[in-house]
């Protein structure tokens, strides 16, 4: 993807709720919350999901990632819409947050407004 504007790098987000508890023990619930967290962080910078140009998913289990592709697709679309940036998924041995199954990082580019100001 190519874009022009203000770059926003969102550090890896796990499926923590605002009270710092994992959204649940299953992959799809944690992924949904991690995506919500990305959307929230991006909104603080004036961005929207459609501004995301790249995502990297770190998963602790390839089989968990693939187990409910329909459910994962549903939650992805409910949070991110029908925007599909360049994505990579990597299986890792473990994540830093105990019991986390997925961590997602994102890069977004918020377009410059036509009046010359940035969207941030």
mmCIF file of C-alpha atoms in Angstrom:
data_model
loop_
_atom_site.group_PDB
_atom_site.id
_atom_site.type_symbol
_atom_site.label_atom_id
_atom_site.label_comp_id
_atom_site.label_asym_id
_atom_site.label_seq_id
_atom_site.Cartn_x
_atom_site.Cartn_y
_atom_site.Cartn_z
ATOM 1 C CA UNK A 1 0.000 0.000 0.000
ATOM 2 C CA UNK A 2 1.132 3.533 -0.646
ATOM 3 C CA UNK A 3 -0.083 6.594 1.224
ATOM 4 C CA UNK A 4 0.811 10.196 1.945
ATOM 5 C CA UNK A 5 0.155 11.957 5.246
ATOM 6 C CA UNK A 6 0.925 11.626 8.943
ATOM 7 C CA UNK A 7 2.334 8.232 9.947
ATOM 8 C CA UNK A 8 0.939 6.697 13.133
ATOM 9 C CA UNK A 9 2.627 3.590 14.523
ATOM 10 C CA UNK A 10 0.449 1.602 16.924
ATOM 11 C CA UNK A 11 2.466 -0.685 19.181
ATOM 12 C CA UNK A 12 1.383 -4.277 19.571
ATOM 13 C CA UNK A 13 -2.044 -4.571 21.154
ATOM 14 C CA UNK A 14 -3.236 -7.654 22.989
ATOM 15 C CA UNK A 15 -6.810 -8.525 23.877
ATOM 16 C CA UNK A 16 -6.841 -6.501 27.092
ATOM 17 C CA UNK A 17 -10.047 -4.779 28.080
ATOM 18 C CA UNK A 18 -9.802 -1.241 29.527
ATOM 19 C CA UNK A 19 -9.403 -2.785 33.004
ATOM 20 C CA UNK A 20 -6.365 -4.764 31.772
ATOM 21 C CA UNK A 21 -8.000 -8.193 31.719
ATOM 22 C CA UNK A 22 -7.916 -10.461 28.703
ATOM 23 C CA UNK A 23 -11.223 -10.427 26.819
ATOM 24 C CA UNK A 24 -11.485 -14.189 27.156
ATOM 25 C CA UNK A 25 -9.587 -17.423 26.854
ATOM 26 C CA UNK A 26 -10.318 -17.915 23.146
ATOM 27 C CA UNK A 27 -8.449 -16.552 20.148
ATOM 28 C CA UNK A 28 -11.351 -14.755 18.436
ATOM 29 C CA UNK A 29 -12.381 -12.853 21.587
ATOM 30 C CA UNK A 30 -8.810 -11.715 22.185
ATOM 31 C CA UNK A 31 -8.341 -10.738 18.536
ATOM 32 C CA UNK A 32 -11.576 -8.719 18.580
ATOM 33 C CA UNK A 33 -10.425 -6.787 21.651
ATOM 34 C CA UNK A 34 -6.928 -6.232 20.220
ATOM 35 C CA UNK A 35 -8.521 -4.784 17.055
ATOM 36 C CA UNK A 36 -10.783 -2.559 19.184
ATOM 37 C CA UNK A 37 -7.693 -1.361 21.054
ATOM 38 C CA UNK A 38 -5.988 -0.478 17.763
ATOM 39 C CA UNK A 39 -9.067 1.424 16.622
ATOM 40 C CA UNK A 40 -9.151 3.331 19.935
ATOM 41 C CA UNK A 41 -5.457 4.272 19.800
ATOM 42 C CA UNK A 42 -5.777 5.316 16.181
ATOM 43 C CA UNK A 43 -8.814 7.496 16.950
ATOM 44 C CA UNK A 44 -6.739 9.356 19.571
ATOM 45 C CA UNK A 45 -4.410 10.368 16.717
ATOM 46 C CA UNK A 46 -7.335 11.414 14.504
ATOM 47 C CA UNK A 47 -7.281 8.243 12.435
ATOM 48 C CA UNK A 48 -9.749 5.597 11.341
ATOM 49 C CA UNK A 49 -9.370 1.923 10.439
ATOM 50 C CA UNK A 50 -9.287 2.775 6.729
ATOM 51 C CA UNK A 51 -6.045 4.702 7.350
ATOM 52 C CA UNK A 52 -4.212 1.514 8.374
ATOM 53 C CA UNK A 53 -1.698 0.489 5.723
ATOM 54 C CA UNK A 54 -0.028 -2.462 7.478
ATOM 55 C CA UNK A 55 -0.760 -4.919 10.271
ATOM 56 C CA UNK A 56 1.387 -7.635 11.809
ATOM 57 C CA UNK A 57 -0.319 -10.363 13.807
ATOM 58 C CA UNK A 58 1.782 -12.331 16.292
ATOM 59 C CA UNK A 59 -0.046 -15.529 17.257
ATOM 60 C CA UNK A 60 0.951 -18.224 19.714
ATOM 61 C CA UNK A 61 -0.863 -20.956 17.779
ATOM 62 C CA UNK A 62 -1.332 -21.266 14.044
ATOM 63 C CA UNK A 63 -4.108 -23.794 14.642
ATOM 64 C CA UNK A 64 -5.978 -21.387 16.960
ATOM 65 C CA UNK A 65 -5.658 -18.663 14.304
ATOM 66 C CA UNK A 66 -7.087 -20.977 11.641
ATOM 67 C CA UNK A 67 -9.675 -22.761 13.817
ATOM 68 C CA UNK A 68 -12.516 -20.244 13.426
ATOM 69 C CA UNK A 69 -11.751 -18.256 10.297
ATOM 70 C CA UNK A 70 -15.423 -17.318 9.854
ATOM 71 C CA UNK A 71 -15.668 -15.959 13.393
ATOM 72 C CA UNK A 72 -12.373 -14.129 13.029
ATOM 73 C CA UNK A 73 -13.518 -12.627 9.728
ATOM 74 C CA UNK A 74 -16.787 -11.474 11.319
ATOM 75 C CA UNK A 75 -15.092 -9.710 14.214
ATOM 76 C CA UNK A 76 -12.471 -8.204 11.900
ATOM 77 C CA UNK A 77 -15.171 -6.698 9.655
ATOM 78 C CA UNK A 78 -17.232 -5.515 12.622
ATOM 79 C CA UNK A 79 -14.258 -3.546 13.986
ATOM 80 C CA UNK A 80 -12.266 -2.629 10.864
ATOM 81 C CA UNK A 81 -14.945 -2.634 8.186
ATOM 82 C CA UNK A 82 -14.133 -3.867 4.720
ATOM 83 C CA UNK A 83 -10.614 -2.433 4.761
ATOM 84 C CA UNK A 84 -7.837 -4.954 4.241
ATOM 85 C CA UNK A 85 -4.329 -3.484 4.578
ATOM 86 C CA UNK A 86 -1.154 -5.419 3.922
ATOM 87 C CA UNK A 87 -1.026 -8.053 6.671
ATOM 88 C CA UNK A 88 1.456 -10.574 7.974
ATOM 89 C CA UNK A 89 0.791 -13.285 10.556
ATOM 90 C CA UNK A 90 3.671 -14.864 12.437
ATOM 91 C CA UNK A 91 3.547 -17.724 14.926
ATOM 92 C CA UNK A 92 5.627 -17.038 18.019
ATOM 93 C CA UNK A 93 6.540 -19.181 21.010
ATOM 94 C CA UNK A 94 4.933 -16.816 23.522
ATOM 95 C CA UNK A 95 3.864 -13.231 24.071
ATOM 96 C CA UNK A 96 4.906 -11.021 26.970
ATOM 97 C CA UNK A 97 1.380 -10.868 28.422
ATOM 98 C CA UNK A 98 0.557 -14.104 30.260
ATOM 99 C CA UNK A 99 -2.206 -16.093 28.478
ATOM 100 C CA UNK A 100 -2.341 -13.695 25.518
ATOM 101 C CA UNK A 101 -2.917 -15.602 22.278
ATOM 102 C CA UNK A 102 -2.517 -12.729 19.821
ATOM 103 C CA UNK A 103 -0.784 -9.367 19.600
ATOM 104 C CA UNK A 104 -1.409 -7.048 16.668
ATOM 105 C CA UNK A 105 0.589 -3.990 15.641
ATOM 106 C CA UNK A 106 -0.467 -1.528 12.978
ATOM 107 C CA UNK A 107 0.864 1.343 10.928
ATOM 108 C CA UNK A 108 -1.529 3.969 9.627
ATOM 109 C CA UNK A 109 -1.176 7.033 7.452
ATOM 110 C CA UNK A 110 -3.680 9.764 8.147
ATOM 111 C CA UNK A 111 -4.108 11.772 4.934
ATOM 112 C CA UNK A 112 -3.323 15.456 4.906
ATOM 113 C CA UNK A 113 -6.435 17.591 4.713
ATOM 114 C CA UNK A 114 -6.961 19.636 1.575
ATOM 115 C CA UNK A 115 -6.442 22.882 3.520
ATOM 116 C CA UNK A 116 -2.817 21.869 4.129
ATOM 117 C CA UNK A 117 -3.242 20.762 7.736
ATOM 118 C CA UNK A 118 -2.731 17.157 8.763
ATOM 119 C CA UNK A 119 -5.593 15.025 9.951
ATOM 120 C CA UNK A 120 -3.981 14.571 13.378
#
